[in-house]
CSV table of C-alpha atoms in Angstrom, one decimal:
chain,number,residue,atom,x,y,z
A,27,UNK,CA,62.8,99.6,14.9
A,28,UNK,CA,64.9,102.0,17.2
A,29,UNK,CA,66.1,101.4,20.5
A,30,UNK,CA,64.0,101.3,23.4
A,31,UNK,CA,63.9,104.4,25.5
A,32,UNK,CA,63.9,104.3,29.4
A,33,UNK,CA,63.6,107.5,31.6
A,34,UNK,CA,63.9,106.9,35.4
A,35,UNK,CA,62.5,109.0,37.7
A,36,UNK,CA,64.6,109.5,40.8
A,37,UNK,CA,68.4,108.7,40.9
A,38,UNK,CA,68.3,106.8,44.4
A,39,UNK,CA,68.5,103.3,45.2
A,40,UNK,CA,65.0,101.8,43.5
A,41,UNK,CA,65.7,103.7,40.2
A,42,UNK,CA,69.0,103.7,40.0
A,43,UNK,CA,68.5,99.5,40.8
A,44,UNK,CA,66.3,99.0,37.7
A,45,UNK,CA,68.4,101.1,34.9
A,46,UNK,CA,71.7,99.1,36.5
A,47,UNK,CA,69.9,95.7,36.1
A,48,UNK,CA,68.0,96.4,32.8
A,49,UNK,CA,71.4,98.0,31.4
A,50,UNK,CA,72.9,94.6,32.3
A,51,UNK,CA,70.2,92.4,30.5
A,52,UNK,CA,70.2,94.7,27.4
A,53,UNK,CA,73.3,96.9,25.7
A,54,UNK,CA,73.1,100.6,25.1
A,55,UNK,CA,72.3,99.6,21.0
A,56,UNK,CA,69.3,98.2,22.2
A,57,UNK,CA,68.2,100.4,25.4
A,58,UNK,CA,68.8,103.6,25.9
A,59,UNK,CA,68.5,104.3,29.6
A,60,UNK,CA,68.4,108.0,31.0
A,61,UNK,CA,67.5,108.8,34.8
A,62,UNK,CA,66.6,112.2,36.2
A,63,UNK,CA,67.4,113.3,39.9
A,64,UNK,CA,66.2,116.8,41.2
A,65,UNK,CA,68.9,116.5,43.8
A,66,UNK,CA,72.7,116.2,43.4
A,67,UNK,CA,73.9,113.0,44.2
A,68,UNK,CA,72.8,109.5,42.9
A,69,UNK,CA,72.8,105.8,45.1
A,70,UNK,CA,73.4,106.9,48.5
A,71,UNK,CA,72.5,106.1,51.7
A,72,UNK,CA,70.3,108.5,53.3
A,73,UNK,CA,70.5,105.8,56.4
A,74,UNK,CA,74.1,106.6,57.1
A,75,UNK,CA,73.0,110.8,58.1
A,76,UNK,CA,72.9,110.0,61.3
A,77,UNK,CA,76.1,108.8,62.0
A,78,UNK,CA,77.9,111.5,59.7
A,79,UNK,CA,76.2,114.0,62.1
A,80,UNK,CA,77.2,112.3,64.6
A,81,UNK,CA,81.5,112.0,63.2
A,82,UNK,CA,81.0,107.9,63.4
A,83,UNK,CA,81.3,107.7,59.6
A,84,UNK,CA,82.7,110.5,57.0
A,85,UNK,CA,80.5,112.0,54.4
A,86,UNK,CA,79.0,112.6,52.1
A,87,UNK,CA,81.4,111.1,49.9
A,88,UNK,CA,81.4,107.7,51.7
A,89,UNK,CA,77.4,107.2,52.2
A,90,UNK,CA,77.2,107.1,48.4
A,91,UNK,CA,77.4,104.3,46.5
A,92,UNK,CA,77.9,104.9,43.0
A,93,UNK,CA,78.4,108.8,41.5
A,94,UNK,CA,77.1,109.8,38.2
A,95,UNK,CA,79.9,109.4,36.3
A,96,UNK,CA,79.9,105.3,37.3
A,97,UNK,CA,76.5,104.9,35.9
A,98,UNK,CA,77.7,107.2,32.7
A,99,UNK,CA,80.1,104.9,32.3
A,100,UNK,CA,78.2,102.2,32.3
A,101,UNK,CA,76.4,103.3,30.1
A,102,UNK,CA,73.3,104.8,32.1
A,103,UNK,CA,72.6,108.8,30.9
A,104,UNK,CA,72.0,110.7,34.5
A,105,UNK,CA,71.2,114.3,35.0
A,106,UNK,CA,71.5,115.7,38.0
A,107,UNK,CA,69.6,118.7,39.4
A,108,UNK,CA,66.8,117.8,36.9
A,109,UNK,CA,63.5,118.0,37.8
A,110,UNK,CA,61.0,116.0,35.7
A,111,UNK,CA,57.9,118.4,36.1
A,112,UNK,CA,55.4,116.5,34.2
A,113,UNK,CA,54.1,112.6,32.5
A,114,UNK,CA,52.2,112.7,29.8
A,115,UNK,CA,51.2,109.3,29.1
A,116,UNK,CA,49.0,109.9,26.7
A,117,UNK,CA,52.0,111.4,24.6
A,118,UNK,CA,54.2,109.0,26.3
A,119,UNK,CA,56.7,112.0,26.9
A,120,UNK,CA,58.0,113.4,30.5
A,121,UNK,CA,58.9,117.4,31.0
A,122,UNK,CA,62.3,118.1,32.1
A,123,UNK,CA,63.0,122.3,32.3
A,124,UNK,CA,62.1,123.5,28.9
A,125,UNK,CA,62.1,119.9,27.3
A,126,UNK,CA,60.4,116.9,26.5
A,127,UNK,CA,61.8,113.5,26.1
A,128,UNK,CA,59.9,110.2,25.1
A,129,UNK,CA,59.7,107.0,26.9
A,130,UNK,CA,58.7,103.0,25.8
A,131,UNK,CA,59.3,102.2,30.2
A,132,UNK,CA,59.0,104.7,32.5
A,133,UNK,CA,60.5,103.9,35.9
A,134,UNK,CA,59.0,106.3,38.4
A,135,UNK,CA,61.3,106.0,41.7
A,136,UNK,CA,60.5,109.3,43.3
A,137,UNK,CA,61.3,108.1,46.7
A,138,UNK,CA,59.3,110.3,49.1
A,139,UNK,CA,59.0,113.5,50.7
A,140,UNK,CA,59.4,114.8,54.5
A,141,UNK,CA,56.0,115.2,56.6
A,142,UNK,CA,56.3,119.1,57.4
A,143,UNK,CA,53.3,120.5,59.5
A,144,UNK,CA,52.8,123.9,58.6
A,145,UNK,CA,54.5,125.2,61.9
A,146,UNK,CA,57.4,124.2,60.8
A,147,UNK,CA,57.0,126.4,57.4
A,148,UNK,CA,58.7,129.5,59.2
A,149,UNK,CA,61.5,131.5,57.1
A,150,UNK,CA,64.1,131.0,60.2
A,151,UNK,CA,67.3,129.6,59.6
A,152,UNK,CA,68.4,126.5,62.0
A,153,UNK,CA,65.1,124.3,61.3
A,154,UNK,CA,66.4,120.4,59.3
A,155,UNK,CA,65.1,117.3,58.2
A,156,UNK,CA,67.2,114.5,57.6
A,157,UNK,CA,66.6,113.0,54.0
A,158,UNK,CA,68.4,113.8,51.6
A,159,UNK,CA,72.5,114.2,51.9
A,160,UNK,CA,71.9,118.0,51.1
A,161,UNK,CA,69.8,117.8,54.1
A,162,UNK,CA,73.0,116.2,56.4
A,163,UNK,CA,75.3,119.1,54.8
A,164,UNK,CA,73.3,121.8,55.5
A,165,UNK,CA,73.1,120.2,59.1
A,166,UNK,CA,76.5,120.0,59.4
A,167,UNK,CA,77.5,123.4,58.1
A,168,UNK,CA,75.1,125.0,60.5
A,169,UNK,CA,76.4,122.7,63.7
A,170,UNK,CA,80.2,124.1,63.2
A,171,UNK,CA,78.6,127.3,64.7
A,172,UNK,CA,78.2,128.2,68.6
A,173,UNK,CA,75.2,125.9,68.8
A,174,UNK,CA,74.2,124.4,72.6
A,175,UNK,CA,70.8,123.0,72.6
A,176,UNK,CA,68.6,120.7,69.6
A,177,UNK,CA,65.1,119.9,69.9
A,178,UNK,CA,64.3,116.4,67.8
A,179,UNK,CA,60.8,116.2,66.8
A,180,UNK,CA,59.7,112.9,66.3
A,181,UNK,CA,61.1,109.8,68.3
A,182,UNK,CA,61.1,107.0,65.6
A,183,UNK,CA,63.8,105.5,64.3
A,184,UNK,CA,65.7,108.7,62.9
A,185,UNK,CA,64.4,110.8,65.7
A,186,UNK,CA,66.5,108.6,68.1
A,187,UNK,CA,69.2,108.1,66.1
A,188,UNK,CA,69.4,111.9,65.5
A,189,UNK,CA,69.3,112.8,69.1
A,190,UNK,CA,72.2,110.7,70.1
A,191,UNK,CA,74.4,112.2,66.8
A,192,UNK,CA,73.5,115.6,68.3
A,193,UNK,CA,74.5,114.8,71.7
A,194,UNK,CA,77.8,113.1,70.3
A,195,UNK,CA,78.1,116.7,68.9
A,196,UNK,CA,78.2,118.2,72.7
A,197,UNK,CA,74.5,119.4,72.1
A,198,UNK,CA,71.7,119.3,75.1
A,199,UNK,CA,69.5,117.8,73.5
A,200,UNK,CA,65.3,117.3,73.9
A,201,UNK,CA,63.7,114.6,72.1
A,202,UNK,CA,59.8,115.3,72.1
A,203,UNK,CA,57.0,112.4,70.8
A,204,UNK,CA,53.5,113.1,70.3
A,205,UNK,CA,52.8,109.7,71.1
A,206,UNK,CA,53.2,107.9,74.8
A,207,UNK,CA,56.2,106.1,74.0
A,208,UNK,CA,59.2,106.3,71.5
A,209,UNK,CA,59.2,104.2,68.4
A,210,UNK,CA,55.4,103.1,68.5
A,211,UNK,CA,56.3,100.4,65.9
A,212,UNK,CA,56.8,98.5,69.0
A,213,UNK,CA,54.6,97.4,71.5
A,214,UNK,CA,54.7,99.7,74.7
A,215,UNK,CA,56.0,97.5,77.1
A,216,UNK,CA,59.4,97.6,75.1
A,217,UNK,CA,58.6,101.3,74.0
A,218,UNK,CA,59.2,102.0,77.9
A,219,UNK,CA,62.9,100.1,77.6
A,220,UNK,CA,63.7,102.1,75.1
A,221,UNK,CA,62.3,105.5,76.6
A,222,UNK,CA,64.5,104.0,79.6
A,223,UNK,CA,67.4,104.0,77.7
A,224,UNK,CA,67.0,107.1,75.8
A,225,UNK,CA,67.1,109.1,79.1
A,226,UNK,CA,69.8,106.8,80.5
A,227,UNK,CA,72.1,108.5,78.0
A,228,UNK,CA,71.1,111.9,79.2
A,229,UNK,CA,69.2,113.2,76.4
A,230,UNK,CA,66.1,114.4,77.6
A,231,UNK,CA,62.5,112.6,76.5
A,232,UNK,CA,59.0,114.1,76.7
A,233,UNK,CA,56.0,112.1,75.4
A,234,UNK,CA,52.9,113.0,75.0
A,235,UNK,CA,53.8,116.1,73.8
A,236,UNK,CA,52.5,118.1,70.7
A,237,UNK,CA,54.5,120.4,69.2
A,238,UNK,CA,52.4,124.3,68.4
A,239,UNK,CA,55.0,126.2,67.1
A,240,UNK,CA,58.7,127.4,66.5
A,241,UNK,CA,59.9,131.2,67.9
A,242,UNK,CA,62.2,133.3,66.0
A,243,UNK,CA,65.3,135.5,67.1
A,244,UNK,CA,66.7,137.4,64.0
A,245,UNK,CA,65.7,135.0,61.5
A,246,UNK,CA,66.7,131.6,63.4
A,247,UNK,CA,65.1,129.4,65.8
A,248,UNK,CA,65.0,130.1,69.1
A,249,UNK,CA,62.8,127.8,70.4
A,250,UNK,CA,59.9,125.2,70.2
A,251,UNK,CA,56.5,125.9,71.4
A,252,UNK,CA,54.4,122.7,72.9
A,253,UNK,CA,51.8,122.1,74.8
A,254,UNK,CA,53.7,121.4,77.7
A,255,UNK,CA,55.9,124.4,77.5
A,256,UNK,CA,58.6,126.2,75.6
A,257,UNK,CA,61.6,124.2,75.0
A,258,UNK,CA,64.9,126.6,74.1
A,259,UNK,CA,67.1,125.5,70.7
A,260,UNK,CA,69.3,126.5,68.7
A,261,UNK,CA,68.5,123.9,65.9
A,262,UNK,CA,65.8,121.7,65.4
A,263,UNK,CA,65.3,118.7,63.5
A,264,UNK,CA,62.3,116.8,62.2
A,265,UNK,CA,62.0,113.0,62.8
A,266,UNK,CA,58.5,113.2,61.4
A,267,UNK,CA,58.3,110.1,58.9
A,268,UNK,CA,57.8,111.0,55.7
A,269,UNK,CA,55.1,110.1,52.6
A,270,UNK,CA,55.3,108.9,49.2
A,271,UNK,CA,56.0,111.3,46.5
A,272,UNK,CA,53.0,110.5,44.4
A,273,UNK,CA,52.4,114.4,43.3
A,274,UNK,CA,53.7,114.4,39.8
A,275,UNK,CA,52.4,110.6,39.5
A,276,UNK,CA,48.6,111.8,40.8
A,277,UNK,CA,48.9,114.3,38.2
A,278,UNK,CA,49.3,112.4,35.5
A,279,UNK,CA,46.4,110.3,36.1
A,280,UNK,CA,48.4,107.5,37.5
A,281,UNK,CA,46.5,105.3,40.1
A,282,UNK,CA,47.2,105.5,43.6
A,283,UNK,CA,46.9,103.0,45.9
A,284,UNK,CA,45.0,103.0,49.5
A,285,UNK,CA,47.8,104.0,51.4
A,286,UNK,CA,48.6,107.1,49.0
A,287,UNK,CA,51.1,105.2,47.2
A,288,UNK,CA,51.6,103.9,43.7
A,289,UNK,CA,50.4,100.2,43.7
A,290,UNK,CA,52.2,98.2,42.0
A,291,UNK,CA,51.9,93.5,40.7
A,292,UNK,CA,54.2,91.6,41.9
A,293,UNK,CA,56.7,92.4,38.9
A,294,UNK,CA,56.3,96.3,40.0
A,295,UNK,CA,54.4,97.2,37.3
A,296,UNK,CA,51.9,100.3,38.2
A,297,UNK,CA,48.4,98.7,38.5
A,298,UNK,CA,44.6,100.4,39.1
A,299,UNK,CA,41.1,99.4,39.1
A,300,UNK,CA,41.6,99.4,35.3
A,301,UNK,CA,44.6,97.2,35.8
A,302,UNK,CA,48.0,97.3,34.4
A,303,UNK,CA,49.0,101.2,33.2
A,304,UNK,CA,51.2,99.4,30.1
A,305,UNK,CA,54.9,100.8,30.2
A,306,UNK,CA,54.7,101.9,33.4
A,307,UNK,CA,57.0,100.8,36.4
A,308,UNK,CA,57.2,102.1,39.9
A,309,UNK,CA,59.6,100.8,43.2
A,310,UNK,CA,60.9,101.8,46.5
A,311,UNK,CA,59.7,104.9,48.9
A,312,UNK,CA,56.8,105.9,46.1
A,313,UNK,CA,55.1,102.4,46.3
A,314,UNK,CA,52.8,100.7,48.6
A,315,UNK,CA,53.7,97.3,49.3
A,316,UNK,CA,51.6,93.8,50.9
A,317,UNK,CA,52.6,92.7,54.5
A,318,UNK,CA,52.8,89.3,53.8
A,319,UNK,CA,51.0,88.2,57.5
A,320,UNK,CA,48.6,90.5,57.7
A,321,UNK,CA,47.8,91.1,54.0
A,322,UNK,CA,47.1,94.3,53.9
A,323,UNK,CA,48.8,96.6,51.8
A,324,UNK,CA,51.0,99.7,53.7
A,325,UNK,CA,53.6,102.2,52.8
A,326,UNK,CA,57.1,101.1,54.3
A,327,UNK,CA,60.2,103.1,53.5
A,328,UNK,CA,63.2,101.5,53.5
A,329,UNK,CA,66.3,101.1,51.5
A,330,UNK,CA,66.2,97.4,51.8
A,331,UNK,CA,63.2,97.3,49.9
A,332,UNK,CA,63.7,100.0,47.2
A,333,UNK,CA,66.9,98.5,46.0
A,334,UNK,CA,65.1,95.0,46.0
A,335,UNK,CA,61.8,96.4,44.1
A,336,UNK,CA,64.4,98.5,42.0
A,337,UNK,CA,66.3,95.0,41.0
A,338,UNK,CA,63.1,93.4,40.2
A,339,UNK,CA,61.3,96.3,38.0
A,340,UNK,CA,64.9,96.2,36.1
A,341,UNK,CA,64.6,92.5,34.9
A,342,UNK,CA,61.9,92.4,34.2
A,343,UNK,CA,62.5,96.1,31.6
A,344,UNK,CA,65.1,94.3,30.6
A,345,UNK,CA,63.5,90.9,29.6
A,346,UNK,CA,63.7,89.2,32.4
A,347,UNK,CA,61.1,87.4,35.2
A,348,UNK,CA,61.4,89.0,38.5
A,349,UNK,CA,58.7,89.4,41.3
A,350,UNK,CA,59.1,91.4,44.6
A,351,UNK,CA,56.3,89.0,46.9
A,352,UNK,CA,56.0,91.8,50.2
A,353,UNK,CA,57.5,92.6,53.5
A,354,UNK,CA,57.0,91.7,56.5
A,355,UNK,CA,58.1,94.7,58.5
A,356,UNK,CA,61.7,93.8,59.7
A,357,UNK,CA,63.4,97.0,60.9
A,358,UNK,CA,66.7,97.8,63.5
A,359,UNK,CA,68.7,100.6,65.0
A,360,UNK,CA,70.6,101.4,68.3
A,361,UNK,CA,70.8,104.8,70.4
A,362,UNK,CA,74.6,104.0,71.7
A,363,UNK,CA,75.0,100.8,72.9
A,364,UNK,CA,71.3,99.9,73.2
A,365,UNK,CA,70.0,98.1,70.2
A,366,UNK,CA,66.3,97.9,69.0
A,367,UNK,CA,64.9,95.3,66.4
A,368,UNK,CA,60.7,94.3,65.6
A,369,UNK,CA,59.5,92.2,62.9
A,370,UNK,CA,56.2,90.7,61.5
A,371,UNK,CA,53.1,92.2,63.9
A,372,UNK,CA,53.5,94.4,66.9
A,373,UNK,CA,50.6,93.2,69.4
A,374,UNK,CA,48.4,96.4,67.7
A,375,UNK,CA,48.8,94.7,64.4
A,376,UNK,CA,48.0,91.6,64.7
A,377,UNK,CA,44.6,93.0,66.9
A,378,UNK,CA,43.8,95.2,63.8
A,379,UNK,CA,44.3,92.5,61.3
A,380,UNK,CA,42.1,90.3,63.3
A,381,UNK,CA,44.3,87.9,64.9
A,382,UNK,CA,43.6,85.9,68.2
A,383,UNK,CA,46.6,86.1,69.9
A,384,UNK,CA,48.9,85.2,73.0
A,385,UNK,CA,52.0,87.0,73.7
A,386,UNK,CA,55.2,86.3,75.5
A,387,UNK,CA,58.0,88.3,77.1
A,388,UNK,CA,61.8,86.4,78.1
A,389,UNK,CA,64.7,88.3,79.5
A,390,UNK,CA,67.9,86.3,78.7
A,391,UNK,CA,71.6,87.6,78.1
A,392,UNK,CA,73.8,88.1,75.1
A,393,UNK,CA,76.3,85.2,75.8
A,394,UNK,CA,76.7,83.0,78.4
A,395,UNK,CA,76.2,84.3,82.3
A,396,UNK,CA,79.4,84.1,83.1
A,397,UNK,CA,81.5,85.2,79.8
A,398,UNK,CA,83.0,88.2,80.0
A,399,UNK,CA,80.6,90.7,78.3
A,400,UNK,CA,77.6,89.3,79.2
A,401,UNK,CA,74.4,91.7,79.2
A,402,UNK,CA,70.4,91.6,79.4
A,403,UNK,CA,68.3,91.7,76.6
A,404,UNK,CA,64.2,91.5,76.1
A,405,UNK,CA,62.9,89.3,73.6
A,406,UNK,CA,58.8,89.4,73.1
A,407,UNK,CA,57.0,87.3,71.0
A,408,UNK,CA,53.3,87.3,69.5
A,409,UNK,CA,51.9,84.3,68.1
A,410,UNK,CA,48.6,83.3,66.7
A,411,UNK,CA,46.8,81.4,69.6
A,412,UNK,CA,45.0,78.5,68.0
A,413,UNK,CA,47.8,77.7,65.5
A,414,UNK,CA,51.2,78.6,67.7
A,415,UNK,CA,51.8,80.8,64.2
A,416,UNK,CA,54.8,83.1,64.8
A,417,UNK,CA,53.7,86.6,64.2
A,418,UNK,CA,55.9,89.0,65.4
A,419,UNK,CA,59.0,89.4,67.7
A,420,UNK,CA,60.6,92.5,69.1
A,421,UNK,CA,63.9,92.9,70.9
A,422,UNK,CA,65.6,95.4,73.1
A,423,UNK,CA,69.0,94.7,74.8
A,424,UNK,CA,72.2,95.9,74.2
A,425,UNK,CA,75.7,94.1,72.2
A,426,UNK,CA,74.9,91.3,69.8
A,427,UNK,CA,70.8,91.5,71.0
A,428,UNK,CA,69.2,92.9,67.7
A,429,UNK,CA,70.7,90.8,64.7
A,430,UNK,CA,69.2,88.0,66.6
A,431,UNK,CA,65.6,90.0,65.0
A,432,UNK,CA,66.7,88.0,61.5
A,433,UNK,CA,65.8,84.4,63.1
A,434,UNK,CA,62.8,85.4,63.8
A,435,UNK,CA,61.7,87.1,60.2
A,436,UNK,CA,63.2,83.9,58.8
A,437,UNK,CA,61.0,82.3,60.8
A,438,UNK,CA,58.0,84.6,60.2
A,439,UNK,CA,58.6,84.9,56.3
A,440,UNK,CA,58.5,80.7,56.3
A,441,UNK,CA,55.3,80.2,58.2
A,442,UNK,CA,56.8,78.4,61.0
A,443,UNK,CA,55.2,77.9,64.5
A,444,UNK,CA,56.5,78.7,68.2
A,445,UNK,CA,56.5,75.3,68.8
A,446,UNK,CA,59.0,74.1,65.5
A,447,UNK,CA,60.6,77.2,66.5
A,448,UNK,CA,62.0,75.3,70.2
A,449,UNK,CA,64.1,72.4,68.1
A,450,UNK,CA,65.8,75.2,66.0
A,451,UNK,CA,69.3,73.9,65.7
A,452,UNK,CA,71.2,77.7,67.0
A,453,UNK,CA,74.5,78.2,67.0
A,454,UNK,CA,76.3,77.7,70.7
A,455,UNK,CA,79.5,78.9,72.1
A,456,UNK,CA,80.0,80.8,75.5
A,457,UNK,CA,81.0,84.1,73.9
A,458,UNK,CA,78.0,84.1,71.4
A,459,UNK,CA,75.1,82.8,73.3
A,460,UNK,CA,74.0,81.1,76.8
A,461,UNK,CA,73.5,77.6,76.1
A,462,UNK,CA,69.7,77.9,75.5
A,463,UNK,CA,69.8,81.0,73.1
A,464,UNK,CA,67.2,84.0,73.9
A,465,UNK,CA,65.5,83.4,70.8
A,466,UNK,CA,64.8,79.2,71.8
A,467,UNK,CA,63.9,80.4,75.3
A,468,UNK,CA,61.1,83.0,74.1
A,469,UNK,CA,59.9,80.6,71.7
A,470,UNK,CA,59.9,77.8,74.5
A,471,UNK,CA,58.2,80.0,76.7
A,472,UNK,CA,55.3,81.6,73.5
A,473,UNK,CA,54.2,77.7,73.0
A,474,UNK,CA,53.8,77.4,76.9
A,475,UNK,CA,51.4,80.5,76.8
A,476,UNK,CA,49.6,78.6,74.1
C-alpha cells in the first residue's frame, strides 16, 4: 500500500492547522501532505491589517506566522498562487491549472470571501477590502499618495478598526452603517457608547445610511453616493462581513449547511442529509459551526476558531481523536483607547432563540476609585429569568475593561448562573480592580433583577 495522500485547500490558519498537526502524528513515508493557496502567503494574520494600516505594527512580514518554506521544511508540499479549480469526488482527484492530483483526505479550508454589492464592482482605482495581506499592501501602496479623505463602509468590527488606522494615517475620515448603531453584535444600548466614542475621536459616524453608489474621476473614486447624500473620498474601504467560500465545494456536490456553509461532526468531518461525505474534511471561515447556548448552527469567522477546527480536523487525519464542540460568540476590539468585548447572547439572540430573559446594566471602573488610572466601563448582562442562567455579557469601557469579557465566556461556556457567579473568588489589588470587581457587581446586580 502507498502512502496516503492529503491535499489542503487553502494555506491559512484552519488548513495550514491540520497538515501541521497530521504531519506531526504521521511522517512524510506515510503521508504525503500537499496544500494549495490561490494567494501568496501562508498562516497569517489577516486580524493584524488594521494596525499595519494604521503603522502600530510592521508588515506584512510580521503578521505571518509561518512562510512556505517553514512548512516545506517540515515536510508539508505548499504551492502558492495555485488555484484548485475543481473536486471531483467521484474520481477522488482535485484540478490545479492544467493538472490533476489525487487525494485519500481532502482538507477544504477555503476561508471565505468579501461581501461586494454590485456598486462596488466599478473599474476605479482607490476602492479596498481588508482580507487578505494583498489586500493591506495594495492599501498601503495607494495611501503613500496625496490622499485626504476615506469613506469606511461597514461599522463592525473591521469597519471601526479601519476608520481609526485611516485617521492615524492623517485621513478625514466617514464611517457609514446601514444599520442604527455600529457593531450590531451588541445590544443598542452599548451600540450608542460605542457610536459615542467613535465620534469622540473625530471620525465622523452616519447610521442609518445605505450606500447607492461610487462616482468616478479619471478612473478612481471620487466619492460615495448614499441615501443621505454624497460623501467625497479619495479611497474607500469595505467593512462589509464576508461569507463562506463554499463555490468550488457547492460544485462538487458537497453539502452545504443552512447557513451557506459546509457543515461539518464534531471531528470536522463534512456531513449531509446523507451523512458523512467519507474522506472529506472542512474547518475554519468555510464552515458553519453550533452556538453552544442557543443551538443553532451560524457562520462565525474568526481566526480563533479556524486554527482550533484546523488542529482538530489534523488529529484526527492523522489518527488521532479530536472534537471541536461549538462557540459561543466571544469576540473583542478597541477604536483607540475605548475597548469593546460581547459574548454568549446579545438581548436579540437570546429573544430569537426563545429565551425568557431579564437583563442588567452596571457602570463600575477599571481599578480602584482612587488609583491613579482609574476609568468607567459598562458591563451588561442577560440571563435566563427562571434559572438565573448566564447568557450573555457585553462590555464597553476603556484600559483593562474588555479582557474582563473572558470571565464571563468562562462562565457562559460552564453553565454557571448569575447567582454562583457573585462568590466568584476575583483577583483584588487597587491597580487591577475596585474591591468589588465590575464583573461581581453586574452579576450581583443580574440575580437582583431575577
Amino acid at each position: 500500500m502507498g502512502r496516503v495522500r492529503m491535499i489542503v485547500i487553502g494555506g491559512d490558519a484552519a488548513g495550514m492547522s491540520a497538515a501541521s498537526q497530521a504531519r506531526r502524528r504521521l511522517g512524510p513515508g506515510d503521508l504525503r501532505i500537499t496544500a494549495f493557496e490561490r494567494g501568496q502567503y501562508t498562516s497569517y494574520s489577516a486580524c493584524g491589517i488594521p494596525y499595519w494600516v494604521g503603522g502600530l505594527v510592521d508588515g506584512p512580514d510580521d503578521l505571518i506566522a509561518r512562510d512556505p518554506a517553514t512548512f516545506r521544511e517540515n515536510g508539508i508540499e505548499v504551492h502558492t498562487g495555485h488555484e484548485v479549480t475543481g473536486i471531483d469526488l467521484a474520481a477522488r482527484t482535485v484540478t490545479v491549472h492544467d493538472r490533476t492530483e489525487s487525494f485519500d483526505h481532502l482538507m477544504y479550508a477555503a476561508g471565505a470571501t468579501p461581501i461586494r454589492p454590485p456598486w462596488a464592482d466599478v473599474p476605479a482605482r482607490g476602492v479596498f477590502g481588508v482580507q487578505t495581506l494583498g489586500d493591506g499592501a495594495a492599501l498601503q501602496e495607494w495611501l503613500e499618495g496625496d490622499h485626504r479623505t476615506a469613506v469606511v463602509i461597514g461599522a463592525g468590527y473591521i469597519g471601526v478598526e479601519m476608520a481609526e488606522a485611516l485617521q492615524r494615517r492623517g485621513l478625514r475620515v466617514t464611517l457609514v452603517e446601514r444599520s442604527g448603531q455600529p457593531m450590531s453584535t451588541i445590544d443598542p444600548d452599548m451600540g450608542a457608547l460605542v457610536a459615542d466614542s467613535i465620534r469622540g475621536l473625530g471620525i465622523e459616524l452616519r447610521t442609518g445610511v445605505t450606500v447607492e453608489g461610487l462616482e468616478t474621476t479619471g478612473g478612481r473614486v471620487s466619492a460615495v453616493v448614499t441615501d443621505d447624500g454624497v460623501l467625497p473620498a479619495d479611497v474607500v474601504v469595505l467593512g462589509l462581513g464576508v461569507r463562506p467560500n463554499t463555490a468550488l465545494a457547492d460544485a462538487a456536490g458537497l453539502p452545504l449547511g443552512i447557513t451557506g456553509a459546509l457543515a461539518t461532526d464534531l471531528r470536522q468531518r463534512v456531513t449531509g442529509p446523507d451523512g458523512i461525505v467519507e474522506g472529506v474534511w472542512a474547518a475554519g471561515d468555510c464552515t458553519q459551526v453550533t452556538h453552544l447556548i442557543s443551538g443553532r448552527p451560524m457562520h462565525v469567522p474568526l481566526g480563533t476558531h479556524a486554527n482550533k477546527q484546523g488542529r482538530v480536523a489534523g488529529i484526527n487525519i492523522g489518527g488521532g481523536y479530536a472534537t471541536f464542540p461549538g462557540v459561543i460568540g466571544t469576540a473583542i476590539t478597541k477604536i483607540c483607547d475605548f475597548e469593546v468585548a460581547r459574548t454568549g447572547l446579545s438581548s436579540k439572540e437570546a429573544e430569537a432563540a426563545g429565551f425568557r430573559y431579564v437583563t442588567a446594566t452596571v457602570e463600575s471602573t477599571n481599578r480602584a476609585g482612587y488609583f491613579p488610572g482609574a476609568v468607567p466601563m459598562t458591563v451588561k448582562l442577560i440571563a435566563e429569568k427562571d434559572t438565573g442562567l448566564l447568557l450573555g455579557a457585553q462590555i464597553v469601557g476603556r484600559a483593562e475593561a474588555a479582557k474582563r469579557i473572558d470571565a464571563f465566556a468562562v462562565a457562559v461556556w460552564n453553565r454557571m448562573t448569575v447567582t454562583e457567579m457573585t462568590a466568584l473568588d476575583l483577583g483584588y489589588a487597587p491597580p487591577y480592580a475596585p474591591v468589588w470587581d465590575p464583573v461581581l457587581i453586574a452579576a450581583r446586580k443580574a440575580g437582583d433583577a431575577l
